[in-house]
XYZ file of C-alpha atoms in Angstrom:
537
model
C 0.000 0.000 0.000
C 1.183 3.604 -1.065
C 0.409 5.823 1.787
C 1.946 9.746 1.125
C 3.343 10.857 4.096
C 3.002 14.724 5.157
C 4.671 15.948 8.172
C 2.542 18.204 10.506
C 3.164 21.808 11.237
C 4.643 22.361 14.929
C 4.847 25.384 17.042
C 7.697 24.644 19.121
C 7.926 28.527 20.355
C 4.539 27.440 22.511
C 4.580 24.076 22.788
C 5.954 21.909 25.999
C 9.488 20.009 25.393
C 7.721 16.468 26.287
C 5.058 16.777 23.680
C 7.474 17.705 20.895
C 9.237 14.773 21.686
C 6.270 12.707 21.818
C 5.121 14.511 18.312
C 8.479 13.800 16.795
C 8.612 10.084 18.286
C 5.212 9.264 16.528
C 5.861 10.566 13.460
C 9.454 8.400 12.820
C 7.220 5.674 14.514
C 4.860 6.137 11.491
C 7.274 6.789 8.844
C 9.039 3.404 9.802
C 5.895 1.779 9.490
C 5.058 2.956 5.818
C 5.897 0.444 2.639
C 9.773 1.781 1.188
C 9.796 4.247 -1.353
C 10.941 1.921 -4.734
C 14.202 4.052 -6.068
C 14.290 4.179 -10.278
C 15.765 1.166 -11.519
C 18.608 3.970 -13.022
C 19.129 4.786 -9.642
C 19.016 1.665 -8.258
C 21.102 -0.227 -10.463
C 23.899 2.975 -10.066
C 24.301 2.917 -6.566
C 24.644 -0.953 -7.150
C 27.571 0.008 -9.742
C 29.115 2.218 -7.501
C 29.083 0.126 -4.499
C 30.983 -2.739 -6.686
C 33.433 -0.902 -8.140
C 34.627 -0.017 -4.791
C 34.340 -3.513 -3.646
C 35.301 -5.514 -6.204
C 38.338 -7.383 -4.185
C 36.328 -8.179 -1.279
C 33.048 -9.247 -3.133
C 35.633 -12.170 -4.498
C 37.997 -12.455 -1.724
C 34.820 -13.297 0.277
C 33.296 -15.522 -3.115
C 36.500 -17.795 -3.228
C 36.336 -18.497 0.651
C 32.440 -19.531 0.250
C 34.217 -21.626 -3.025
C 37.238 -23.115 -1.451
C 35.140 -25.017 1.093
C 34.310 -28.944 -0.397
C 30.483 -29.288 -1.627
C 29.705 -32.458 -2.548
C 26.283 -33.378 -1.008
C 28.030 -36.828 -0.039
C 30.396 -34.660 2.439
C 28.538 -34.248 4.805
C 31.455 -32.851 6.949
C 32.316 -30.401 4.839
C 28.125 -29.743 3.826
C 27.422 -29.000 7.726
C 31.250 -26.353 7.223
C 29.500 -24.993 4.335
C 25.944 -24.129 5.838
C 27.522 -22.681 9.249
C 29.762 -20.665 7.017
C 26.906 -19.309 4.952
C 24.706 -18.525 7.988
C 28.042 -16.513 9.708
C 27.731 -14.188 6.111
C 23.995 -13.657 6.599
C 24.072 -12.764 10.334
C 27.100 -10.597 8.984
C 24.348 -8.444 6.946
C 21.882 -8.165 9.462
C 19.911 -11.286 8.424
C 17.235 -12.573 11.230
C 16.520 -16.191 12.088
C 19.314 -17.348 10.245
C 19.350 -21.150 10.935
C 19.557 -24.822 9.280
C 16.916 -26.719 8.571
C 16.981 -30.082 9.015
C 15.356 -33.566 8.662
C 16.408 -37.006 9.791
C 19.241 -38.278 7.179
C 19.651 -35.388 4.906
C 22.261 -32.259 4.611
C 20.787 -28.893 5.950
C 19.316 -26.082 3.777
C 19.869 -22.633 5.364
C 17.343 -19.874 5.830
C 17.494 -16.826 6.957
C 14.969 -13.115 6.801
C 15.011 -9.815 5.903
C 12.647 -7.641 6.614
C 11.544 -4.102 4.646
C 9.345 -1.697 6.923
C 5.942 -1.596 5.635
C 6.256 -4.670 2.908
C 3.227 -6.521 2.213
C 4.731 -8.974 -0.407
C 6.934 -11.890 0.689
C 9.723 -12.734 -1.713
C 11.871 -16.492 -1.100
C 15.457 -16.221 -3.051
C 16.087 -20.391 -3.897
C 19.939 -21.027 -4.287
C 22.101 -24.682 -4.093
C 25.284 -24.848 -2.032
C 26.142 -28.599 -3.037
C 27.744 -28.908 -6.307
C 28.318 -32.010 -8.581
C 30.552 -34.709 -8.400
C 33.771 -34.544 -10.189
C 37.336 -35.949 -10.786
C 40.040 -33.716 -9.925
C 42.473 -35.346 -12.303
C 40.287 -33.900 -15.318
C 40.877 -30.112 -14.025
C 43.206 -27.590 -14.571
C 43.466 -26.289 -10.857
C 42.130 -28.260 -7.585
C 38.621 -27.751 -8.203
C 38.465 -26.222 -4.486
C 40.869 -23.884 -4.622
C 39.335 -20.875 -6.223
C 41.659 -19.501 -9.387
C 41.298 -16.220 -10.821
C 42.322 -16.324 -14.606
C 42.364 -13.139 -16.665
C 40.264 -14.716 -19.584
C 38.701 -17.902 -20.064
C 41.206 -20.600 -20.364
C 39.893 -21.790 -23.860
C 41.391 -18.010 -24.962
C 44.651 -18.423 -23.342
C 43.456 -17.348 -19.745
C 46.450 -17.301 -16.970
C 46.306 -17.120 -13.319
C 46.286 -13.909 -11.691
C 46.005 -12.702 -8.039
C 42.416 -12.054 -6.838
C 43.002 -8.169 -4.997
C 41.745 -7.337 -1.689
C 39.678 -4.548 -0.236
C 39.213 -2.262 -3.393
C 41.495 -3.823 -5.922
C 39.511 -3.929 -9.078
C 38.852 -6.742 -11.264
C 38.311 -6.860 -15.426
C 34.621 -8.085 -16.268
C 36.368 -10.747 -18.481
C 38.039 -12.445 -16.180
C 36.847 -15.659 -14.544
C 37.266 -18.045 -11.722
C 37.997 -21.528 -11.739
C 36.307 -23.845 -8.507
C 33.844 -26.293 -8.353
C 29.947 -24.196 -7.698
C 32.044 -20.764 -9.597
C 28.691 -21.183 -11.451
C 26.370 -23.279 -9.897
C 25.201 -22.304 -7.781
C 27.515 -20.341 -5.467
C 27.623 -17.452 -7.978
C 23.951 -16.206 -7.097
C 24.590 -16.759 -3.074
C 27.561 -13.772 -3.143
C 25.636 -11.958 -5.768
C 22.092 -11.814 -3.761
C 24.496 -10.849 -0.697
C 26.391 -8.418 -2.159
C 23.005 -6.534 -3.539
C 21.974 -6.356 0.008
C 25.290 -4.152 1.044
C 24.815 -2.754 -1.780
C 21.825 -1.309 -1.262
C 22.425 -0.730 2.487
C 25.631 1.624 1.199
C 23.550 3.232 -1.217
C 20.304 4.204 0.817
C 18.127 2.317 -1.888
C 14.928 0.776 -0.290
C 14.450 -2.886 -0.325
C 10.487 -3.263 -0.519
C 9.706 -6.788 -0.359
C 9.921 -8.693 2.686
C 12.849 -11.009 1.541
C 13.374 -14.733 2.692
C 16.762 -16.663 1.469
C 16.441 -20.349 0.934
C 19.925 -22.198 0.017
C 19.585 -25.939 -0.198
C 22.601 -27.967 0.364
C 21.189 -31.517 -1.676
C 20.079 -29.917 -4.916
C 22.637 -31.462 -7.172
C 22.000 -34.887 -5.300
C 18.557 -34.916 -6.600
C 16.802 -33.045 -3.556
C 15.795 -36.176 -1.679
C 14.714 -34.216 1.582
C 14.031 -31.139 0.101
C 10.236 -32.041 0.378
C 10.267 -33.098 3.854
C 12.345 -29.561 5.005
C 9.209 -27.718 2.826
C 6.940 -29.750 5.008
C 8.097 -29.718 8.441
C 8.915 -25.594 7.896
C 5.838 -24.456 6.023
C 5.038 -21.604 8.317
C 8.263 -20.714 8.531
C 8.466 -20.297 4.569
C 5.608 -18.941 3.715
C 5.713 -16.178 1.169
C 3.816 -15.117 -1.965
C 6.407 -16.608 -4.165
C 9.983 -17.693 -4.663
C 12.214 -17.074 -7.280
C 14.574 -20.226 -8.174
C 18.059 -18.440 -8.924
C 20.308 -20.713 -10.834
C 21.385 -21.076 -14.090
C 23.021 -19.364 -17.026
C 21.810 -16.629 -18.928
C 21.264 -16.635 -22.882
C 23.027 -17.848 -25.371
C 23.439 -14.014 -26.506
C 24.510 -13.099 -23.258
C 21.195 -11.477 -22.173
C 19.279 -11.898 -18.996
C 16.865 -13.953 -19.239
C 13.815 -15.136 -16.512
C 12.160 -18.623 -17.065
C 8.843 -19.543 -16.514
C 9.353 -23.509 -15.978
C 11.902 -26.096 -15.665
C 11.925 -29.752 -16.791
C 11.837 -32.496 -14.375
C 14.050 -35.376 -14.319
C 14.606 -38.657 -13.292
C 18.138 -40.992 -14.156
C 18.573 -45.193 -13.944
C 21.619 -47.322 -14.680
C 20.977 -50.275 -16.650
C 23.233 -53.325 -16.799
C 22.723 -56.259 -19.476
C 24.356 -59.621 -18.862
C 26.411 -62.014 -21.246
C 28.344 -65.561 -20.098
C 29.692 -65.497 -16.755
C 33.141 -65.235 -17.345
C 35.012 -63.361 -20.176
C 34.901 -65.808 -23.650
C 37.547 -65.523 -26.180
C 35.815 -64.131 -29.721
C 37.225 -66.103 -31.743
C 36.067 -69.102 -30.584
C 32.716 -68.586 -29.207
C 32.085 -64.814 -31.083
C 28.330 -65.652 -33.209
C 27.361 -68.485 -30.305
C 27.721 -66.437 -27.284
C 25.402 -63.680 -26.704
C 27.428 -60.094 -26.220
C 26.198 -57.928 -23.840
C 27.972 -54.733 -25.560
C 25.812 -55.905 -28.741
C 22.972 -55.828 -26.941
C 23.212 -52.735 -25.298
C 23.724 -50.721 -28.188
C 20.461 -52.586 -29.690
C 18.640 -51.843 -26.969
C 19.791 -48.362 -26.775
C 18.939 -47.631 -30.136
C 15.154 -49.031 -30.198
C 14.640 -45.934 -26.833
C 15.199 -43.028 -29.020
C 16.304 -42.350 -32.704
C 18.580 -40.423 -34.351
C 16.641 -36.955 -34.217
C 15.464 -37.349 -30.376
C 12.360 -39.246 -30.776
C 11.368 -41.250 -27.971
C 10.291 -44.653 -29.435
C 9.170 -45.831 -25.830
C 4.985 -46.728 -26.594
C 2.916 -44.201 -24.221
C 5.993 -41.343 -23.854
C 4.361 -38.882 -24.936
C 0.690 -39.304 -24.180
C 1.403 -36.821 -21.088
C 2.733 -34.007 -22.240
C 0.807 -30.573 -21.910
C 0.731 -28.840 -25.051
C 2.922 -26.057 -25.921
C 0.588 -22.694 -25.381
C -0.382 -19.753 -27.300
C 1.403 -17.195 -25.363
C 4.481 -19.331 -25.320
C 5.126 -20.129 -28.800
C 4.755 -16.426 -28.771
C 7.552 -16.002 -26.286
C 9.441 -18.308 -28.230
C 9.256 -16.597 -31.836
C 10.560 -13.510 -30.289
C 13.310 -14.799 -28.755
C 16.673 -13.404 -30.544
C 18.498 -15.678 -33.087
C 21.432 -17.805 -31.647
C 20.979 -20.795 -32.498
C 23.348 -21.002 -35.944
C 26.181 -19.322 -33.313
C 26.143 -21.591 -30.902
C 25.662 -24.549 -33.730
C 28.457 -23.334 -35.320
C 30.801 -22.770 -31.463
C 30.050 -26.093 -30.768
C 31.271 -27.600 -34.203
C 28.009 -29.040 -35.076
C 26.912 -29.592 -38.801
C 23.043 -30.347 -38.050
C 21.098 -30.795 -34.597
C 18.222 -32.819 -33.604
C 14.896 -32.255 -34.686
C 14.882 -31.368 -38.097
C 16.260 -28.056 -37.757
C 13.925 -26.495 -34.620
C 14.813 -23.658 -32.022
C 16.517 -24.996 -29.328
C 14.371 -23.148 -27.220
C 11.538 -24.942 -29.021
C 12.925 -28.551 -28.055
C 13.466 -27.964 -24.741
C 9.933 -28.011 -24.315
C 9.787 -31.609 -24.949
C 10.996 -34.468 -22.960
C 14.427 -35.846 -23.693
C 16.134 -39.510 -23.541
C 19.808 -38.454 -22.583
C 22.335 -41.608 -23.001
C 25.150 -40.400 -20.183
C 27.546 -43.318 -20.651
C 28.238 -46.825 -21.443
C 31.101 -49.035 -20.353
C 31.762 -52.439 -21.387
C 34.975 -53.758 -22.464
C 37.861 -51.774 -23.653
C 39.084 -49.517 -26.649
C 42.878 -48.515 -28.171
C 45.489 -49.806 -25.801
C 43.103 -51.447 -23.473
C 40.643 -53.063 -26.201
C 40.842 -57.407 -26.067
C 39.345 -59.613 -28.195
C 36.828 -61.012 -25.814
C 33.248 -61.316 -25.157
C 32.236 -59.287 -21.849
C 30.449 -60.194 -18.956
C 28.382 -57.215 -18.773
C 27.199 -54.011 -20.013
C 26.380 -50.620 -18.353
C 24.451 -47.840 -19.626
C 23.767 -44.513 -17.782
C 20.434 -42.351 -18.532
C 18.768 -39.427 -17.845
C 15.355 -38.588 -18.803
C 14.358 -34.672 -18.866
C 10.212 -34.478 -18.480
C 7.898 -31.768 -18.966
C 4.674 -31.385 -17.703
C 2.302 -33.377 -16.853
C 4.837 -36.063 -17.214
C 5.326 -37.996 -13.686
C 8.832 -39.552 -12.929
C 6.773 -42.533 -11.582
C 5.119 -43.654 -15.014
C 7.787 -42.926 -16.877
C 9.579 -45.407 -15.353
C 6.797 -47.816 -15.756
C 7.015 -47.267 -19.732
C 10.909 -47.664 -19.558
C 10.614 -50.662 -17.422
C 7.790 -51.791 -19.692
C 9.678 -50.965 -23.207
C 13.051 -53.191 -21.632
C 10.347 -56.103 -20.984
C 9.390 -55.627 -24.796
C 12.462 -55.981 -26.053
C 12.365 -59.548 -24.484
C 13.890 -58.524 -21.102
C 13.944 -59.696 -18.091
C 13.874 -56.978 -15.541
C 15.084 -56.759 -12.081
C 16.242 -54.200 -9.953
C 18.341 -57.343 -7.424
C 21.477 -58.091 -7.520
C 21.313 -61.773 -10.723
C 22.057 -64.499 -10.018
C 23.676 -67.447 -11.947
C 20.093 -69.312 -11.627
C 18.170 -65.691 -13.371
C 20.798 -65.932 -16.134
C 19.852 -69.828 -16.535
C 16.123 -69.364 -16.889
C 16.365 -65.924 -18.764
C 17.442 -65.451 -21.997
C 17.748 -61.901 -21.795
C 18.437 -60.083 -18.167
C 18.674 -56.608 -17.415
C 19.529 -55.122 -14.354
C 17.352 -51.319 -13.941
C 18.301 -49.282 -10.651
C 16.547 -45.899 -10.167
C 17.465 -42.408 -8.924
C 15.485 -39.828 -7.366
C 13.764 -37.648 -9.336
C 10.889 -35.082 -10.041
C 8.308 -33.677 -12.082
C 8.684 -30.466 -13.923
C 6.778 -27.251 -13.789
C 5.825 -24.144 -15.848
C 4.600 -20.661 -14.442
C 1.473 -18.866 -16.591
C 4.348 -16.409 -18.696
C 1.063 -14.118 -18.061
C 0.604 -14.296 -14.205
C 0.867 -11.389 -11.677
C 4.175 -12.258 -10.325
C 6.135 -13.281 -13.542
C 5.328 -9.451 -14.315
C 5.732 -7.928 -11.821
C 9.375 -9.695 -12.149
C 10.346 -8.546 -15.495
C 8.931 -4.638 -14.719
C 11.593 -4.518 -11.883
C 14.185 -5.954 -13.839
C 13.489 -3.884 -17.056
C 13.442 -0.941 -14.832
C 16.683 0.961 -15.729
C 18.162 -2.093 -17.826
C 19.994 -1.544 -20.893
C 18.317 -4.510 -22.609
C 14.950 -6.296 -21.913
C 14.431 -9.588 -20.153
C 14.171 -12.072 -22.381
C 11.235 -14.076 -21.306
C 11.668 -17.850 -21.461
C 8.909 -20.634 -21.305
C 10.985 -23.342 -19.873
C 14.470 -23.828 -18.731
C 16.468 -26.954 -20.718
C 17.421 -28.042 -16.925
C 16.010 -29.685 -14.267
C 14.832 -28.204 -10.780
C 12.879 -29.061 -7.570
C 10.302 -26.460 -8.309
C 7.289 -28.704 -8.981
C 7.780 -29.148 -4.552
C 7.345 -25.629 -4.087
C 4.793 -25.781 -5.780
C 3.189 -28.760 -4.506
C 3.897 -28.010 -1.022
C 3.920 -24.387 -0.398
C 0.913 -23.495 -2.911
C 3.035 -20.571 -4.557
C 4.421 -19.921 -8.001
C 8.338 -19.957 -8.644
C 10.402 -18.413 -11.522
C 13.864 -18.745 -12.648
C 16.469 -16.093 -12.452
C 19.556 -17.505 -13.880
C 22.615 -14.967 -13.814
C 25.435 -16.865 -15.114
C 27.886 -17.008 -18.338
C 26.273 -19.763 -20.376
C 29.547 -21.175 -21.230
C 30.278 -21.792 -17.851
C 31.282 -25.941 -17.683
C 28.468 -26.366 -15.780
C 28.545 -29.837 -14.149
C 32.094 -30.435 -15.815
C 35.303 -30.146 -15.072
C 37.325 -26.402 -15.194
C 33.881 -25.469 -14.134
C 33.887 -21.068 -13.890
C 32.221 -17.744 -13.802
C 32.583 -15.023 -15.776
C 33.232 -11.913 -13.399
C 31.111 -8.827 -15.957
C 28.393 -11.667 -14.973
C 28.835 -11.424 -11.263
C 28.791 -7.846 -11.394
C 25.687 -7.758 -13.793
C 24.068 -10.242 -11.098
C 24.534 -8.200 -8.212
C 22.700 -5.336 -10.355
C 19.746 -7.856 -10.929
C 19.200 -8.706 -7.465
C 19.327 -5.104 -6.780
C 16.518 -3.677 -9.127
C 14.579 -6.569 -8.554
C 14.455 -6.246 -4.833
C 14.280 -2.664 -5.121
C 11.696 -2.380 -7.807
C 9.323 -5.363 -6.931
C 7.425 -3.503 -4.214
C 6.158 -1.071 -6.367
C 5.592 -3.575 -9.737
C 3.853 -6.636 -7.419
C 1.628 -4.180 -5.938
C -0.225 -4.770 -2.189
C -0.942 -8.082 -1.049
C -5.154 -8.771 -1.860
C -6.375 -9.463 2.080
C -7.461 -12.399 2.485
């Protein structure tokens, strides 16, 4: 609620000392009470500028400390250093309630609340602090100790001293540590906005809420018991999910929806022991034969799912998206041509187009060896390594029905036990399915109250538009939010998309750290006034 505020006329020539002082005490009462004044997203976004070019060595002194400390959501040593480490840097900013959040067998997600006098919209900023697995032997620096390179390394980039205090840093330069990207990158930039705005007297008028899960790149196992057991405690009129890159172009982007995902190892079985080829190649089944076989009858060449019922789920691509889709800006023929490929899948469609559709990823398969370690022999087994990116109203549960189902077809048996020497007996064909976690995906109306009030505070004072995006090509734990906490949730990604997410020499691009901390800014300066008042129930 706007409410203008006019200070009364005193006579303090005839009026007693205690009742000025009881005049002046009730009107800062009721100015403290009053909704913050949203600054221009100019002004805004300036006093965010200034603050970080002043600041620049601390903001990533204090971003490769948060890096340097382990993350894998396996750790849970190091998981428990990492959440007591980010709650020390919210009580730092004048955070309330900061705490962990806990259920019986999982890693903590922190929280932690910011008020804004007279707010009557509640905002959630989602980030991860776990990051993916990796091997340290396919890196160019100790993936935990943070490396500031003055370019990418693909251009040459060499190692150069991160400055303290005030020491500036070139927008092209990047940093090298497991989570540079994702999703540590939007924890110090949604922190650094809030002493940003503190040192530059702009108003933050949303009531904010942070939310940084510590399991996210493990699947998010718990994550739906913590948003059950703390539902009071994170209640808010939405959330915003911030992770992710940015466009292809390099512009900022916000994304309606996100696909779900769910992942299974498969194993297929040949003779017990390893059989020379040449003399029982043609009589013994091989299980590396197979696997490709069975591989190719999931999907073909162009992405098709060929699994019977795949598709029969999936929600239909709307009006107003395949508007938001034609007016994206073209990219795809750059990136096609960065990434050295002649055609993609799908006869030629936007990528942003065929990320609305589910997708049959084969991750790996091992079986045998190849070059210097290749024998002629027939293996014992085969292993294949899938994920599966749904859309809705896909659920991870039937889909792996129709997998299960489409193995049987192929004149499979299927287990999910360790096999025995007896299965292999009485089975001609046995395969061997073991599933992850997973979960559905969601999509936002691109047409809702909150998706617009989003883009008017970020387009406030920005040099470009927001692109809006229908879905994100990646998978999230929003459909729990949703499920759970009855609210809508957005993406705000902030990152270089060239970033190695999930891979080794994993980085950030530091122009997109300092265009992030801008973001969070406007946005959390500008949403009071776009979102409007709260309806009363």
């Amino acid at each position: 609620m706007s409410v203008a505020l006019s200070t009364p006329t005193m006579n303090t020539t005839t009026m007693p000392m205690s009742r000025i002082a009881i005049a002046l005490l009730g009107i800062v009462f009721f100015a403290s009470a009053l909704p913050a004044q949203p600054a221009s997203g100019a002004r805004a976004r300036a006093a965010a500028r200034d603050y970080r070019e002043k600041n620049e060595g601390a903001i990533v002194t204090e971003y490769a400390e948060l890096l340097a400390i382990p993350n894998l959501a396996s750790d849970s040593v190091n998981i428990w250093r990492n959440a007591d480490h980010l709650i020390r840097m919210l009580e730092r900013r004048g955070f309330r309630n900061a705490q962990k959040l806990t259920v019986s067998g999982g890693p903590p997600s922190v929280y932690a609340e910011l008020a804004a006098p007279g707010a009557t919209r509640t905002l959630v900023l989602y980030a991860h602090y776990d990051g993916q697995p990796l091997d340290p032997k396919q890196w160019s620096s100790p993936p935990w100790q943070p490396v500031l390179r003055d370019k990418a390394l693909s251009a040459g980039g060499k190692p150069i001293p991160i400055p303290t205090g005030s020491g500036r840093i070139d927008g092209e330069s990047r940093i090298y540590a497991r989570s540079a990207s994702d999703d540590k990158a939007s924890i110090i930039a949604i922190l650094a906005a809030v002493d940003a705005m503190r040192a530059g007297s702009v108003d933050q008028t949303v009531n904010l809420k942070v939310f940084f899960e510590g399991e996210e790149e493990a699947g998010s196992a718990h994550l739906r018991a913590i948003l059950q057991k703390y539902s009071t405690l994170l209640a808010a009129d939405a959330w915003l999910f911030c992770d992710g890159p940015t466009h292809q172009t390099g512009r900022q982007q916000l994304i309606f929806g996100m696909r779900g995902v769910t992942e299974f190892e498969l194993t297929l079985f040949g003779p017990t022991r390893p059989l020379h080829s040449g003399h029982y190649g043609n009589w013994a089944p091989n299980p590396g034969v197979l696997l490709a076989n069975l591989v190719a009858s999931m999907r073909d060449d162009d992405g098709r799912i060929r699994i019977a019922g795949y598709y029969d789920d999936v929600r239909p691509i709307t009006a107003v998206e395949r508007r938001a889709i034609a007016a994206l800006p073209p990219s795809d023929a750059a990136v096609r041509r960065s990434l050295g490929l002649a055609r993609t899948e799908g006869g030629g469609a936007l990528l942003a187009e065929r990320i609305m559709l589910p997708a049959l990823n084969l991750r790996g398969m091992r079986v045998g060896g190849v070059r210097e370690t290749g024998s002629n022999t027939i293996q014992t087994e085969a292993y294949a390594s899938f994920d599966l990116r749904l859309v809705p109203n896909q659920s991870p549960e039937r889909v792996r029905r129709l997998v299960e189902a489409h193995i049987r077809k192929q004149g499979y048996f299927v287990t999910s036990d360790s096999v025995t020497v007896a299965m292999r007996l009485t089975h001609a064909r046995v395969a061997r399915v073991e599933w992850g976690s997973g979960y559905a995906a969601s999509r936002s109306p691109m047409d809702g109250m909150f998706g617009r009030a989003v883009l008017a505070a970020l387009n406030d004072g920005a040099k470009e538009p927001t692109l809006a995006i229908p879905t994100f090509g990646g998978s999230g734990p929003a459909y729990h939010f949703e499920q759970v906490l009855k609210v809508p949730m957005i993406t705000l990604p902030i990152v270089n998309y060239d970033n190695n997410q999930h891979a080794a020499d994993e980085n950030l691009r530091i122009q997109n750290l300092w265009d992030g901390i801008e973001t969070y800014v406007a946005l959390l300066s500008g949403m009071g006034k776009s979102w409007g008042q709260r309806p009363i129930p």
